[in-house]
PDB file of C-alpha atoms in Angstrom:
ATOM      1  CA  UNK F 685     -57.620   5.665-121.888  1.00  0.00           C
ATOM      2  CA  UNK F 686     -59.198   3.779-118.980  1.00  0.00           C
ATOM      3  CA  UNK F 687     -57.799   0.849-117.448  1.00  0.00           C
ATOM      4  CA  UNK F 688     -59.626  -2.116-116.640  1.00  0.00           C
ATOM      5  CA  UNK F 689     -59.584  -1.643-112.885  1.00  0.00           C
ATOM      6  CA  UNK F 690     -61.384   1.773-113.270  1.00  0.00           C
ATOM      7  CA  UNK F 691     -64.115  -0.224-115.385  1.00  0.00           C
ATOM      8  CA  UNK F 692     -64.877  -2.634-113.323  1.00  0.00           C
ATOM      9  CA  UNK F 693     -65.016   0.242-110.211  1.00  0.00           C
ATOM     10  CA  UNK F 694     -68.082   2.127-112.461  1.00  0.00           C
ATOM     11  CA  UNK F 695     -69.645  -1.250-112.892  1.00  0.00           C
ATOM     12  CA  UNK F 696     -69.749  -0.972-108.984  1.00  0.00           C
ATOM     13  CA  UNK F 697     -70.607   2.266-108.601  1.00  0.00           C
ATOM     14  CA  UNK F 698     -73.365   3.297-106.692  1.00  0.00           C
ATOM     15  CA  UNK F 699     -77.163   4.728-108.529  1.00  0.00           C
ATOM     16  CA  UNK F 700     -80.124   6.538-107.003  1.00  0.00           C
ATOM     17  CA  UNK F 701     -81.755   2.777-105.491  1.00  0.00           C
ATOM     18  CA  UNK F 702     -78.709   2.548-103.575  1.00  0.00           C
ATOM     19  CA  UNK F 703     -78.878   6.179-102.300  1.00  0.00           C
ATOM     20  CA  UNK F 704     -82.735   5.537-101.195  1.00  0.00           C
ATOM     21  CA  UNK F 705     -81.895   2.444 -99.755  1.00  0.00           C
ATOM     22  CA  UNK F 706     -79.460   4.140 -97.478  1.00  0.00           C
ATOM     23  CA  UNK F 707     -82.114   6.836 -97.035  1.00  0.00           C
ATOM     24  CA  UNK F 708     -84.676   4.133 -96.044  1.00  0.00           C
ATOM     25  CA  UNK F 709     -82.178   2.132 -93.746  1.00  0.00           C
ATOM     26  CA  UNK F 710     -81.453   5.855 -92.040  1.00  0.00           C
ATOM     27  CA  UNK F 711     -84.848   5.724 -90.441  1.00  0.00           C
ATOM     28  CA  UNK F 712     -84.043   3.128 -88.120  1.00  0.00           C
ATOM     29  CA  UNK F 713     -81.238   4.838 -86.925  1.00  0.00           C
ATOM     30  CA  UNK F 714     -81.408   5.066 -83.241  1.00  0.00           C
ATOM     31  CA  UNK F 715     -82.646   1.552 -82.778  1.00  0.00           C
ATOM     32  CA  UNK F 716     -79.398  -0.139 -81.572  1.00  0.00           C
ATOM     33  CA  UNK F 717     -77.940   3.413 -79.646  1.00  0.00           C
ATOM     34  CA  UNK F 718     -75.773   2.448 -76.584  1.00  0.00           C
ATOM     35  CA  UNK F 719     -73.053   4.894 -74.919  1.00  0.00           C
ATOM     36  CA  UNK F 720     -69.845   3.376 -75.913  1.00  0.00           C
ATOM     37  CA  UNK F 721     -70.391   4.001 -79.519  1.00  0.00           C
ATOM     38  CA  UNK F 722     -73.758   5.393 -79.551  1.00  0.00           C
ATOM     39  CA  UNK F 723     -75.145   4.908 -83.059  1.00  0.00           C
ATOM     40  CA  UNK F 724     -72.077   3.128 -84.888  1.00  0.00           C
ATOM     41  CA  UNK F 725     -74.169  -0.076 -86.133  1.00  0.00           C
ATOM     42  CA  UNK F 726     -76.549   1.994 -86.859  1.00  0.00           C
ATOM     43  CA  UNK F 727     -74.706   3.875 -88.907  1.00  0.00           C
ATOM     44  CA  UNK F 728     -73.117   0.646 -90.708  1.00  0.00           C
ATOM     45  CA  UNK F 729     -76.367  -0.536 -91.020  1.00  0.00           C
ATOM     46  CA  UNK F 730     -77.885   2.386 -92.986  1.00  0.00           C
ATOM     47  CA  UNK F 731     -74.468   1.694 -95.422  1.00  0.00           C
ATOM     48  CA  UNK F 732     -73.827  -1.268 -95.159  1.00  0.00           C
ATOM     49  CA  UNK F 733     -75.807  -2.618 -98.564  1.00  0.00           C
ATOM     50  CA  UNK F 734     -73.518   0.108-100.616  1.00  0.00           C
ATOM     51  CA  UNK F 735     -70.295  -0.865 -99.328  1.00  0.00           C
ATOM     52  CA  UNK F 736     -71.233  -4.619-100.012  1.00  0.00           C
ATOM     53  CA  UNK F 737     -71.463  -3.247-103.212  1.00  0.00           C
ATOM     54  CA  UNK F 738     -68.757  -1.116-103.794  1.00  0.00           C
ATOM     55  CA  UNK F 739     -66.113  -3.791-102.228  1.00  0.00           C
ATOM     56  CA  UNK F 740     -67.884  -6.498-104.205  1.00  0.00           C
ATOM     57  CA  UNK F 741     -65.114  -8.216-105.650  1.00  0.00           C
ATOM     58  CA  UNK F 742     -62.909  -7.163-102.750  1.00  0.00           C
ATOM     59  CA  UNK F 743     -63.693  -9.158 -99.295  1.00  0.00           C
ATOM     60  CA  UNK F 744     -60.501  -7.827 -97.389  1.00  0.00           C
ATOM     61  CA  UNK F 745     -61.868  -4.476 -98.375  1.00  0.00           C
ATOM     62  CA  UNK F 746     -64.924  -4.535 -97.386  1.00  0.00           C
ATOM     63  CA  UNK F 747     -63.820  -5.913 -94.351  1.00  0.00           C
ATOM     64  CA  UNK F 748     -61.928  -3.074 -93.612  1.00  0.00           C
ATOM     65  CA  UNK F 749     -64.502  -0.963 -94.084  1.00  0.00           C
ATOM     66  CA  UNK F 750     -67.156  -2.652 -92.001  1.00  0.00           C
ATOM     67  CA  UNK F 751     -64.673  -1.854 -89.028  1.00  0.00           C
ATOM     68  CA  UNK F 752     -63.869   1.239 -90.000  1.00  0.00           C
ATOM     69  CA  UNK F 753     -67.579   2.628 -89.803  1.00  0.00           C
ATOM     70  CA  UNK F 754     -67.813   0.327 -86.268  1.00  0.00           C
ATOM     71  CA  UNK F 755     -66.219   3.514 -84.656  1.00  0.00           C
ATOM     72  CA  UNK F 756     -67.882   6.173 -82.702  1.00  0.00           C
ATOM     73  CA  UNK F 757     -70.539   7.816 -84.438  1.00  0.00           C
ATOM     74  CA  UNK F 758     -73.274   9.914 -83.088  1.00  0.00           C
ATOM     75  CA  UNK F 759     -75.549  12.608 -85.098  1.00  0.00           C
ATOM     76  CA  UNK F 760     -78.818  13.994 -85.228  1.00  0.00           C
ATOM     77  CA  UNK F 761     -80.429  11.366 -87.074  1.00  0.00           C
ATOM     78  CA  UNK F 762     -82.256  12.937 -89.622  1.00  0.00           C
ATOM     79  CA  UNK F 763     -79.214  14.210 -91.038  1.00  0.00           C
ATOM     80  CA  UNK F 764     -77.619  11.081 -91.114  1.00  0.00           C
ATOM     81  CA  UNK F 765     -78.171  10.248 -94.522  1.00  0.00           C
ATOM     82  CA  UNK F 766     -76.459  13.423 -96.066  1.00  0.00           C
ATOM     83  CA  UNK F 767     -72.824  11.962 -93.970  1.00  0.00           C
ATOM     84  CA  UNK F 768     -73.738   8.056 -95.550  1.00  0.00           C
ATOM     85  CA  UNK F 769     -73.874  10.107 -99.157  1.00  0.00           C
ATOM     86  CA  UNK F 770     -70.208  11.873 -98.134  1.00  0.00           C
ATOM     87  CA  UNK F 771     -69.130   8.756 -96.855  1.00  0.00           C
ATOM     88  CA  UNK F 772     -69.781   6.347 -99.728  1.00  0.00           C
ATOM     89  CA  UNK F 773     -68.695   9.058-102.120  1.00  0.00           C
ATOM     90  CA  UNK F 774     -65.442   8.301-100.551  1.00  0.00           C
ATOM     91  CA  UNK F 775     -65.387   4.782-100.065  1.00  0.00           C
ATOM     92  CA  UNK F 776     -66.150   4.659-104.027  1.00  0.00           C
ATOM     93  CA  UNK F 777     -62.819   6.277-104.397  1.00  0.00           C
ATOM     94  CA  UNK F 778     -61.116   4.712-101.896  1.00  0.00           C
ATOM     95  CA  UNK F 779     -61.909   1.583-103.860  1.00  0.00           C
ATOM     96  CA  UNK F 780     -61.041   2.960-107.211  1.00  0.00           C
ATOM     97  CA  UNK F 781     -57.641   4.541-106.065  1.00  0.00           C
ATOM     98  CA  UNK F 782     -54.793   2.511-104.886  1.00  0.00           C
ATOM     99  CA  UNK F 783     -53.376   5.426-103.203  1.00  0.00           C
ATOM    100  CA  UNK F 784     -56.236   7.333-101.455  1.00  0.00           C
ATOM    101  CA  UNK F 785     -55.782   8.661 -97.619  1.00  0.00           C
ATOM    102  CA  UNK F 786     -58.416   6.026 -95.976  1.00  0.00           C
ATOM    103  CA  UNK F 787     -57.812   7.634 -92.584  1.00  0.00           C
ATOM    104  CA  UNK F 788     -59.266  10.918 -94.636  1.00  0.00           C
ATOM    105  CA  UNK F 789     -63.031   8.886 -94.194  1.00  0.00           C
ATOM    106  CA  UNK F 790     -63.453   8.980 -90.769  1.00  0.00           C
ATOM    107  CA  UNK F 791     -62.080  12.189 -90.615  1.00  0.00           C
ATOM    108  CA  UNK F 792     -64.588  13.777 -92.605  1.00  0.00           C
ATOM    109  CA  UNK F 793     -67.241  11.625 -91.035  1.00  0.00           C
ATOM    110  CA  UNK F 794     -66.463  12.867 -87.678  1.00  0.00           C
ATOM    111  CA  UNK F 795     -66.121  16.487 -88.819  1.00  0.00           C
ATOM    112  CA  UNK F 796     -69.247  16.638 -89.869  1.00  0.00           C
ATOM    113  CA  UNK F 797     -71.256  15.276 -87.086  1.00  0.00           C
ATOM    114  CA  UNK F 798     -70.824  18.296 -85.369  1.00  0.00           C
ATOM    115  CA  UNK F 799     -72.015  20.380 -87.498  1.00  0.00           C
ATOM    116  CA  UNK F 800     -74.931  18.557 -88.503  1.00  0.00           C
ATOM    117  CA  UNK F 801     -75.835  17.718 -85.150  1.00  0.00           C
ATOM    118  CA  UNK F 802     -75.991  21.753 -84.330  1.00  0.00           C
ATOM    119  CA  UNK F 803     -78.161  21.939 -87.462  1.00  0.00           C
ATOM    120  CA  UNK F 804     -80.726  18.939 -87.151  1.00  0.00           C
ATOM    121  CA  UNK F 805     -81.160  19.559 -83.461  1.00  0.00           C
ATOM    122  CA  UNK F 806     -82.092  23.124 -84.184  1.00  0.00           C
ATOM    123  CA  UNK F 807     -84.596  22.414 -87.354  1.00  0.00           C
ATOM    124  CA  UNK F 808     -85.675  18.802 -86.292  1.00  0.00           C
ATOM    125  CA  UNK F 809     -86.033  19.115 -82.330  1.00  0.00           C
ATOM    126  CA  UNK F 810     -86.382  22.576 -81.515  1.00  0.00           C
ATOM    127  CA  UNK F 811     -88.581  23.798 -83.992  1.00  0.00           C
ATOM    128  CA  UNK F 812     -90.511  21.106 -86.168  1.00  0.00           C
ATOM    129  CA  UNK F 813     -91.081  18.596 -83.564  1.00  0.00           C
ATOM    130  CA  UNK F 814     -92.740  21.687 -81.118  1.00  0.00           C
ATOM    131  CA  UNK F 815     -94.382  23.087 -83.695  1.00  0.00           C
ATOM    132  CA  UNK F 816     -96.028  19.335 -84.656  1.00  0.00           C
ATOM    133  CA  UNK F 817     -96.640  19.126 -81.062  1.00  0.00           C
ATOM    134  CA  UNK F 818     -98.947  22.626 -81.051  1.00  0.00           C
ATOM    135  CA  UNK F 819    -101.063  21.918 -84.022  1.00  0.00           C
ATOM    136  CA  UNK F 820    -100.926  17.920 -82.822  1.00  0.00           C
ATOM    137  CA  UNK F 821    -102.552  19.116 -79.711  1.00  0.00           C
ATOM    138  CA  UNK F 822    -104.972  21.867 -80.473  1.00  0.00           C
ATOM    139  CA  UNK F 823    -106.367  19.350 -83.005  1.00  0.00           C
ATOM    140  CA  UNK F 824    -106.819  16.649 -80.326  1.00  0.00           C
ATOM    141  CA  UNK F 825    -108.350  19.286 -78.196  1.00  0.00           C
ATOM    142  CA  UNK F 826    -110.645  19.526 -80.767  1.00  0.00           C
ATOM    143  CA  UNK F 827    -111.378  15.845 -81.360  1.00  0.00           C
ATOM    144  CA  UNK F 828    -109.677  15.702 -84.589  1.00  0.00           C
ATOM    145  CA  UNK F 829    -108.137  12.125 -85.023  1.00  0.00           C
ATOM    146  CA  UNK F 830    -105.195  13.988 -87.121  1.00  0.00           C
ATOM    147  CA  UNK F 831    -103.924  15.512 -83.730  1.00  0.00           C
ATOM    148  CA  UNK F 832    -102.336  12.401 -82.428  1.00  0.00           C
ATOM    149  CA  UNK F 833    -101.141  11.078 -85.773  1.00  0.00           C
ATOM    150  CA  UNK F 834     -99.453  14.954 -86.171  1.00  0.00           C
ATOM    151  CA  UNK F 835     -98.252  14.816 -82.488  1.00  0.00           C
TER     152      UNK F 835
END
């Protein structure tokens, strides 16, 4: 049997809008990147509509959560979105479980920067973005208006 609280948590829970909102908000990433923190806010930005959502009915804990995702954060930032995904996932449960491990959130958030980092700068930087850059400018070299745009 379910108990009220857990009903009202899946009236909260995140759908697919919220996910490509997040994705969309990821894009800006870098905008607001400073050496202290690097790309904390944004990082909170990019989640911040979900966990307005999730912590609807809950101000204290969204609060909470607002400063818990001010902390250092710094990732490739096309992979970005995949650690919002983990990290909602958890604040979801976090809200739904009175006795969940919040200190088990950052934890996974910063184990997984890493990683990801490794990964995105290999695919993203070192190969897609030089291999844009080689058709980009043979095609320019050529007159073709789609070298730029590609570059």
């Amino acid at each position: 049997m379910m108990t009220s609280k857990y009903n009202k948590v899946l009236q909260n829970k995140l759908n697919k809008k919220d996910l490509r909102r997040m994705f969309w908000r990821s894009l800006q990433m870098e905008f607001s990147w400073h050496y202290e923190r690097q790309m904390h806010m944004g990082f909170m930005y990019m989640i911040g509509p979900a966990l307005k959502k999730i912590y609807k009915n809950n101000p204290d804990g969204l609060s909470k959560a607002m400063q818990r995702h001010m902390e250092f954060f710094n990732c490739t930032a096309h992979v970005t979105p995949f650690i919002g995904g983990i990290t909602l996932a958890m604040e979801e449960m976090n809200a739904s479980q009175e006795d969940f491990d919040v200190s088990s959130i950052n934890a996974v958030k910063a184990a997984l920067m890493g990683p990801l980092s490794g990964i995105g700068d290999s695919l993203i930087l070192g190969t897609l973005r030089v291999l844009a850059v080689g058709i980009g400018t043979s095609l320019a070299m050529q007159g073709n208006l789609l070298g730029p745009i590609l570059f």
